[in-house]
CSV table of C-alpha atoms and ligand atoms in Angstrom, one decimal:
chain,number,residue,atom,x,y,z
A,1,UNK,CA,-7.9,27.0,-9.4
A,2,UNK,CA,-9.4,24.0,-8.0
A,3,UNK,CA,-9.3,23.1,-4.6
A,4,UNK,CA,-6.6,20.7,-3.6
A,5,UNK,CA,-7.8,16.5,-1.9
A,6,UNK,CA,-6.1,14.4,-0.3
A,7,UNK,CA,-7.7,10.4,-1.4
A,8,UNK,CA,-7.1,8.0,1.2
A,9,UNK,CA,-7.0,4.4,-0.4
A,10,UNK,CA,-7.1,1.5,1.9
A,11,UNK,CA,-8.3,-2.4,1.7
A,12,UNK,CA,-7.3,-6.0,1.8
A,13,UNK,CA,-3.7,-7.2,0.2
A,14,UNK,CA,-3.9,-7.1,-3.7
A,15,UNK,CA,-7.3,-5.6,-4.9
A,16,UNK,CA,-6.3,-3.3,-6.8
A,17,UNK,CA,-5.5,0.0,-4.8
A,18,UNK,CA,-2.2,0.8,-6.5
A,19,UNK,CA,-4.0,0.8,-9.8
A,20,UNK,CA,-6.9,3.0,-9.3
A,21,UNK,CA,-4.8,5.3,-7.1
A,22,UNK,CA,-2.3,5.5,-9.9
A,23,UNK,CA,-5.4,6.4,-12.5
A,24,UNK,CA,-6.7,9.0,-10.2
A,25,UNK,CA,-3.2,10.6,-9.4
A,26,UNK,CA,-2.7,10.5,-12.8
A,27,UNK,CA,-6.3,12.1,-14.4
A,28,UNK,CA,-6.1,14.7,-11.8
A,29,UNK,CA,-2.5,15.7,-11.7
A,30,UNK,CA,-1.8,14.6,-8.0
A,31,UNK,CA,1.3,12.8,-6.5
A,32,UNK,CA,0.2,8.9,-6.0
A,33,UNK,CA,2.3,7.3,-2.8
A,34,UNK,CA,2.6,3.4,-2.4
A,35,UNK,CA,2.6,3.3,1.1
A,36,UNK,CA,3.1,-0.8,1.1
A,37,UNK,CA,6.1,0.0,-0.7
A,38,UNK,CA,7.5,1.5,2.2
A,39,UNK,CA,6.6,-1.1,4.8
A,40,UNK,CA,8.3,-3.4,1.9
A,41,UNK,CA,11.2,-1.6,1.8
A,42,UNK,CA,11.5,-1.7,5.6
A,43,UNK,CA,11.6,-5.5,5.7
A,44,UNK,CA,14.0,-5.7,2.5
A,45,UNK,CA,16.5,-4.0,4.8
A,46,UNK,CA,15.8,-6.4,7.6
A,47,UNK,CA,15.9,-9.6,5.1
A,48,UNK,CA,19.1,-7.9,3.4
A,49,UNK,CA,20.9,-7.4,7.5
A,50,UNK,CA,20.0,-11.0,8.4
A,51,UNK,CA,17.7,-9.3,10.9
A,52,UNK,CA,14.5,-12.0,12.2
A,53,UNK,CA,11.8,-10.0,11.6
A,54,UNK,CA,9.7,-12.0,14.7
A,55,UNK,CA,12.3,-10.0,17.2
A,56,UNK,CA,10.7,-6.6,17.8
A,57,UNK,CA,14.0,-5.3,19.4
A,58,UNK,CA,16.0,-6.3,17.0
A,59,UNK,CA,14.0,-4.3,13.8
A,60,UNK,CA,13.5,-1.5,16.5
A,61,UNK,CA,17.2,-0.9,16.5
A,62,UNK,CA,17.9,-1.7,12.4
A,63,UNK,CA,15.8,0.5,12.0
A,64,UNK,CA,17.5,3.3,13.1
A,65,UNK,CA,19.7,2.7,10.0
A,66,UNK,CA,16.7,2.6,7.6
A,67,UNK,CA,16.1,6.2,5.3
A,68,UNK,CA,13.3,5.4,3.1
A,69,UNK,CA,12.0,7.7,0.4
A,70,UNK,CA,11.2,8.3,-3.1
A,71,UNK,CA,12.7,8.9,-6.6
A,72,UNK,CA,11.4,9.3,-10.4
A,73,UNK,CA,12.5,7.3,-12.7
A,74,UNK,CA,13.3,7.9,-16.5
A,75,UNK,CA,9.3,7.4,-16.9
A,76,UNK,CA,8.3,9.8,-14.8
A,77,UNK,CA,7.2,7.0,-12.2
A,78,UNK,CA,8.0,7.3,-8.9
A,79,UNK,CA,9.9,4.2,-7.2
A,80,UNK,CA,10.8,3.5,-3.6
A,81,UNK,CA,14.2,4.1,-2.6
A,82,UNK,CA,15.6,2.3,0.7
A,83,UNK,CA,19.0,4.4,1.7
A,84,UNK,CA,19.0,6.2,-1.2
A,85,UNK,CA,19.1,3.1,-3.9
A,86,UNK,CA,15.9,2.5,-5.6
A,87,UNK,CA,14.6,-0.9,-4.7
A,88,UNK,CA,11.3,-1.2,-6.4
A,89,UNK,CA,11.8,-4.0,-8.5
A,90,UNK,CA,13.3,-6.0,-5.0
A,91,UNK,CA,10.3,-5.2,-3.1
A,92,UNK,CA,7.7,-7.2,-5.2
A,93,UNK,CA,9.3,-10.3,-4.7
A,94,UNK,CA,7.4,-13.5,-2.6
A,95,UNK,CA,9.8,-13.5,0.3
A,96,UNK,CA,9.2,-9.6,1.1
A,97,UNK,CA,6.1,-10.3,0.9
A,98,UNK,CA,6.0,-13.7,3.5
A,99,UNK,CA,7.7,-10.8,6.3
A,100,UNK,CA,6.1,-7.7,5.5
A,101,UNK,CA,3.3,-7.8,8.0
A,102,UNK,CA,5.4,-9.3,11.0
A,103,UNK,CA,7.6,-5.6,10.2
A,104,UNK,CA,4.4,-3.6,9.3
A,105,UNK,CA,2.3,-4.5,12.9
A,106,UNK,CA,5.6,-3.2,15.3
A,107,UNK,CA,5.0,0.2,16.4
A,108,UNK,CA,7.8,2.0,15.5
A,109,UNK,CA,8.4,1.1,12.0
A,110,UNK,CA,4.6,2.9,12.0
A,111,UNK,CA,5.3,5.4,13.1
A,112,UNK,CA,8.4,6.5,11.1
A,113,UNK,CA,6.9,5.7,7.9
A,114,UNK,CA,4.0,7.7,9.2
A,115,UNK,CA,5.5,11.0,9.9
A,116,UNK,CA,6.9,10.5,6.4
A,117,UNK,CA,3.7,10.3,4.7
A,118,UNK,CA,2.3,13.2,6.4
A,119,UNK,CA,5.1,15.3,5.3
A,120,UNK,CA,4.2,14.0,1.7
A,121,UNK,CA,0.6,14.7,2.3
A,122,UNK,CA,0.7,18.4,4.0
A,123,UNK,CA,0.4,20.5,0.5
A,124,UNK,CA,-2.4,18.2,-0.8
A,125,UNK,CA,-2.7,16.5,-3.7
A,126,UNK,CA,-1.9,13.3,-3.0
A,127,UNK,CA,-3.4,9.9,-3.6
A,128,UNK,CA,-2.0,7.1,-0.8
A,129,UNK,CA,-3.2,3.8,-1.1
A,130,UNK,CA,-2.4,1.4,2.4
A,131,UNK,CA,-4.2,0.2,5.2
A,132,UNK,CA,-4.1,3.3,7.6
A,133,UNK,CA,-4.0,5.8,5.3
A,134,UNK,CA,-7.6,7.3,6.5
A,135,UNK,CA,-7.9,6.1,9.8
A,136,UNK,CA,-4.4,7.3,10.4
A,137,UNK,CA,-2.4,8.8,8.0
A,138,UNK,CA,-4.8,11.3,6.9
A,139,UNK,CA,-7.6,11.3,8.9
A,140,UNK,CA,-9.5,14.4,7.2
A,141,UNK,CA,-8.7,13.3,4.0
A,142,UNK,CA,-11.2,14.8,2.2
A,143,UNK,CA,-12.2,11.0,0.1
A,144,UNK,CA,-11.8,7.6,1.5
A,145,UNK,CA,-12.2,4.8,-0.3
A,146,UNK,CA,-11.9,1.3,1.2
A,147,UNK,CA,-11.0,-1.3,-1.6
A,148,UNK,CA,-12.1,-5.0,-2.1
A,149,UNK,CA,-12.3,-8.1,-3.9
A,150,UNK,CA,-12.9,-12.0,-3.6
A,151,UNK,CA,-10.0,-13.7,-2.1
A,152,UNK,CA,-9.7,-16.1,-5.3
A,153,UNK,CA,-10.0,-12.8,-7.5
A,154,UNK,CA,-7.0,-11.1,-5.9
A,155,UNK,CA,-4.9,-14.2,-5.9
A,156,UNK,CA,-5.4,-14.5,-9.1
A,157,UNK,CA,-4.5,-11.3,-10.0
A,158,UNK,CA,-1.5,-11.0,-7.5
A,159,UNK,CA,-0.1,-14.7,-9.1
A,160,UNK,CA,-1.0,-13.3,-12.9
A,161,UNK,CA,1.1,-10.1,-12.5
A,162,UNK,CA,3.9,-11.8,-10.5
A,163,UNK,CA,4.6,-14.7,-13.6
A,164,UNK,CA,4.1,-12.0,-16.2
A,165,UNK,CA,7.3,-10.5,-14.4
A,166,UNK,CA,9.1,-14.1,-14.4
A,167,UNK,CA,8.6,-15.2,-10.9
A,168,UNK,CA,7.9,-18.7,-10.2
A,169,UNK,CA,5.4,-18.8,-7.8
A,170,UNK,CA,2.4,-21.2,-7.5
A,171,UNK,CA,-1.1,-19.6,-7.1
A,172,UNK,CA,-1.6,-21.7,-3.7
A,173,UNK,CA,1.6,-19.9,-2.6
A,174,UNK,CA,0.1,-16.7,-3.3
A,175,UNK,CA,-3.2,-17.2,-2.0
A,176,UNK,CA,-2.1,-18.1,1.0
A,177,UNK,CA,0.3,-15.3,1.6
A,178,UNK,CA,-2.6,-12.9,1.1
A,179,UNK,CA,-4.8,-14.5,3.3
A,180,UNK,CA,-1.6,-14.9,6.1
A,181,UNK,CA,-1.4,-10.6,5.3
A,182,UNK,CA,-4.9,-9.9,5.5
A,183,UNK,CA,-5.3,-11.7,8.9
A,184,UNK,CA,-2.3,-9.9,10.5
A,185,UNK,CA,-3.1,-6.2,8.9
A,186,UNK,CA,-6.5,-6.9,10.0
A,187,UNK,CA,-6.1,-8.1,13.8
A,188,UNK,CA,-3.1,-6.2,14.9
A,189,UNK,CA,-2.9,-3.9,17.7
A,190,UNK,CA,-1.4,-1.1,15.7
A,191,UNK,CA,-3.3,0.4,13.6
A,192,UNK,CA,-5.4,-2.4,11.8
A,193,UNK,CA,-7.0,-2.0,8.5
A,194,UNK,CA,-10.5,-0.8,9.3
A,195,UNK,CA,-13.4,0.2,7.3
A,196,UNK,CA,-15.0,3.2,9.2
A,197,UNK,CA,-18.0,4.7,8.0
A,198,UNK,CA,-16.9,7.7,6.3
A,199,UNK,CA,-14.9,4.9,3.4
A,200,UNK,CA,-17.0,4.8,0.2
A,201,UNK,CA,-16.6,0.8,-0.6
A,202,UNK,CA,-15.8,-0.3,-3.8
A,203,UNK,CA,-15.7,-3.8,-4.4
A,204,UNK,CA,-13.9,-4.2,-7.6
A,205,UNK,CA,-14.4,-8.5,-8.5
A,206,UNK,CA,-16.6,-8.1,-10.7
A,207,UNK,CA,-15.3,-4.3,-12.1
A,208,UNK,CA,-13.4,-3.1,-14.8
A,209,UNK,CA,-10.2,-1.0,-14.2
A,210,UNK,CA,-12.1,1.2,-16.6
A,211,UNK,CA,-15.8,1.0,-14.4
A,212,UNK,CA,-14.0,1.6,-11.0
A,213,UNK,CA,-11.9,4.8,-12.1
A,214,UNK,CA,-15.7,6.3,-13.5
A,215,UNK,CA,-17.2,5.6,-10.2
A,216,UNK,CA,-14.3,6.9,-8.2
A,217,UNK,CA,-13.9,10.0,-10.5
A,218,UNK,CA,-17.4,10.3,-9.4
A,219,UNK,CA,-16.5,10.6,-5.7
A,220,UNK,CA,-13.8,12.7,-6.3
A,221,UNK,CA,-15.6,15.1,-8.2
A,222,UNK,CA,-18.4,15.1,-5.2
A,223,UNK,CA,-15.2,15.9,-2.9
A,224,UNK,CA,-14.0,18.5,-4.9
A,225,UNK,CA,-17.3,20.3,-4.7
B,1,CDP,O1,0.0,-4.4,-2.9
B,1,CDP,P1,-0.4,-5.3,-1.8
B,1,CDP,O2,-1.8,-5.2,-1.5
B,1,CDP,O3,0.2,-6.7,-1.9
B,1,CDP,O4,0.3,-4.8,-0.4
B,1,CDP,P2,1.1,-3.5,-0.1
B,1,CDP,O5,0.2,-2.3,-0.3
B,1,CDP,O6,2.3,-3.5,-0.9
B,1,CDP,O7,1.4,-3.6,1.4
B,1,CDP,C1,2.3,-4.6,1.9
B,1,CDP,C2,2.1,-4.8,3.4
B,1,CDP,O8,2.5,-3.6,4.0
B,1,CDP,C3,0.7,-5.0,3.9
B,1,CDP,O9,0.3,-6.4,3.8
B,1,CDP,C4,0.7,-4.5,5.3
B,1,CDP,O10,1.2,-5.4,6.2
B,1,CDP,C5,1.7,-3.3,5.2
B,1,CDP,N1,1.1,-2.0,5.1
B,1,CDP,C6,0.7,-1.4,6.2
B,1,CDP,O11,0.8,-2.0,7.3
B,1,CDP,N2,0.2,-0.1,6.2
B,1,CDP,C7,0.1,0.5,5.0
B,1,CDP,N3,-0.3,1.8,5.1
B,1,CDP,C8,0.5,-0.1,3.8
B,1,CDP,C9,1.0,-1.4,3.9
């Protein structure tokens, strides 16, 4: 049988990790892990609790009432669950998304969502897209691949997706959330999205979903050996 990777997918907000990793998990018969989706949950429970996500003390001590995991649903697709209730549909929405990195840069929410994902990961076979997941999460993950697009291309994208689902958001509103993200994921103490040099970059604005999962199958298959 062939041997068994882990693929560490990390990059900026919205360029396209979740699909790629998705496509490889999928072509190769791997479990694929949304690690935003935890960090997403995390803050639903703290917008659901009335909890200010500026008060580190405050999360710190929510949190202890915070069991996150994972569940398939009648598709075979695997949604996040926040205490046991699946919450994937809630998590995508614009005001997660305004708090999420104010919960994602303390600490301790890192490192319980973490030691989950390294659970997940210790059989192999899993494809984890975030913005730790190699420097962090899996440090010898056997491919790393650091994702990446224009800012206007992932806006976009992000705004595209989000009115397709019925949301009324304005493309402004989304582009500046990303770039509010970005700046924090990128600059925090904890664990900051960081492109080391053993990422293979793929910069996907001017890509095809179809151009990027060749090239990456290509680095996979180099991994594999
Ligand atoms: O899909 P999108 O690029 O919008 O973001 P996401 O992957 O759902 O992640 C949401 C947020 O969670 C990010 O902006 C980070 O603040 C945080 N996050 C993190 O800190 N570490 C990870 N491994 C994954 C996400």
């Amino acid at each position: 049988m062939q041997k068994k990777i882990n693929i560490a997918i990390d990059g900026y907000s919205s360029c396209g990790k979740g699909t790629l990793a998705k496509a490889l998990a999928q072509s190769l018969g791997y479990l694929f892990i949304d690690s935003g989706a935890m960090y997403r949950a995390v803050t639903l429970h703290m917008l659901q609790n009335g909890v200010d996500v500026n008060d580190e003390s405050a999360v710190v001590q929510a949190l202890d009432d915070v069991r996150v995991g994972f569940v398939n649903n009648a598709e075979q697709q695997s949604e996040v669950t926040l205490n046991g209730v699946s919450v994937e549909k809630e998590i995508r929405n614009i005001e997660v998304a305004a708090h999420v990195s104010e919960v994602a840069r303390i600490q301790a929410v890192r490192t319980k969502m973490v030691a989950l994902q390294q659970v997940i990961g210790e059989p192999k076979g899993v494809v984890m897209d975030g913005r730790d997941i190699g420097t962090v999460v899996f440090p010898d993950a056997e491919l790393k691949i650091f994702m990446t697009a224009s800012q206007e291309v992932r806006a976009r994208r992000r705004y595209e997706e989000l009115v397709a689902k019925g949301d009324d958001v304005t493309l402004a509103e989304i582009a500046e959330n990303l770039k509010h993200r970005d700046t924090i994921d990128a600059n925090r103490e904890n664990s900051p999205l960081t492109l080391t040099n053993d990422y293979r970059v793929l910069d996907n604005s001017h890509l095809s979903r179809e151009a990027q999962f060749v090239l990456a199958m290509g680095w996979v298959d180099e991994a594999i050996g």
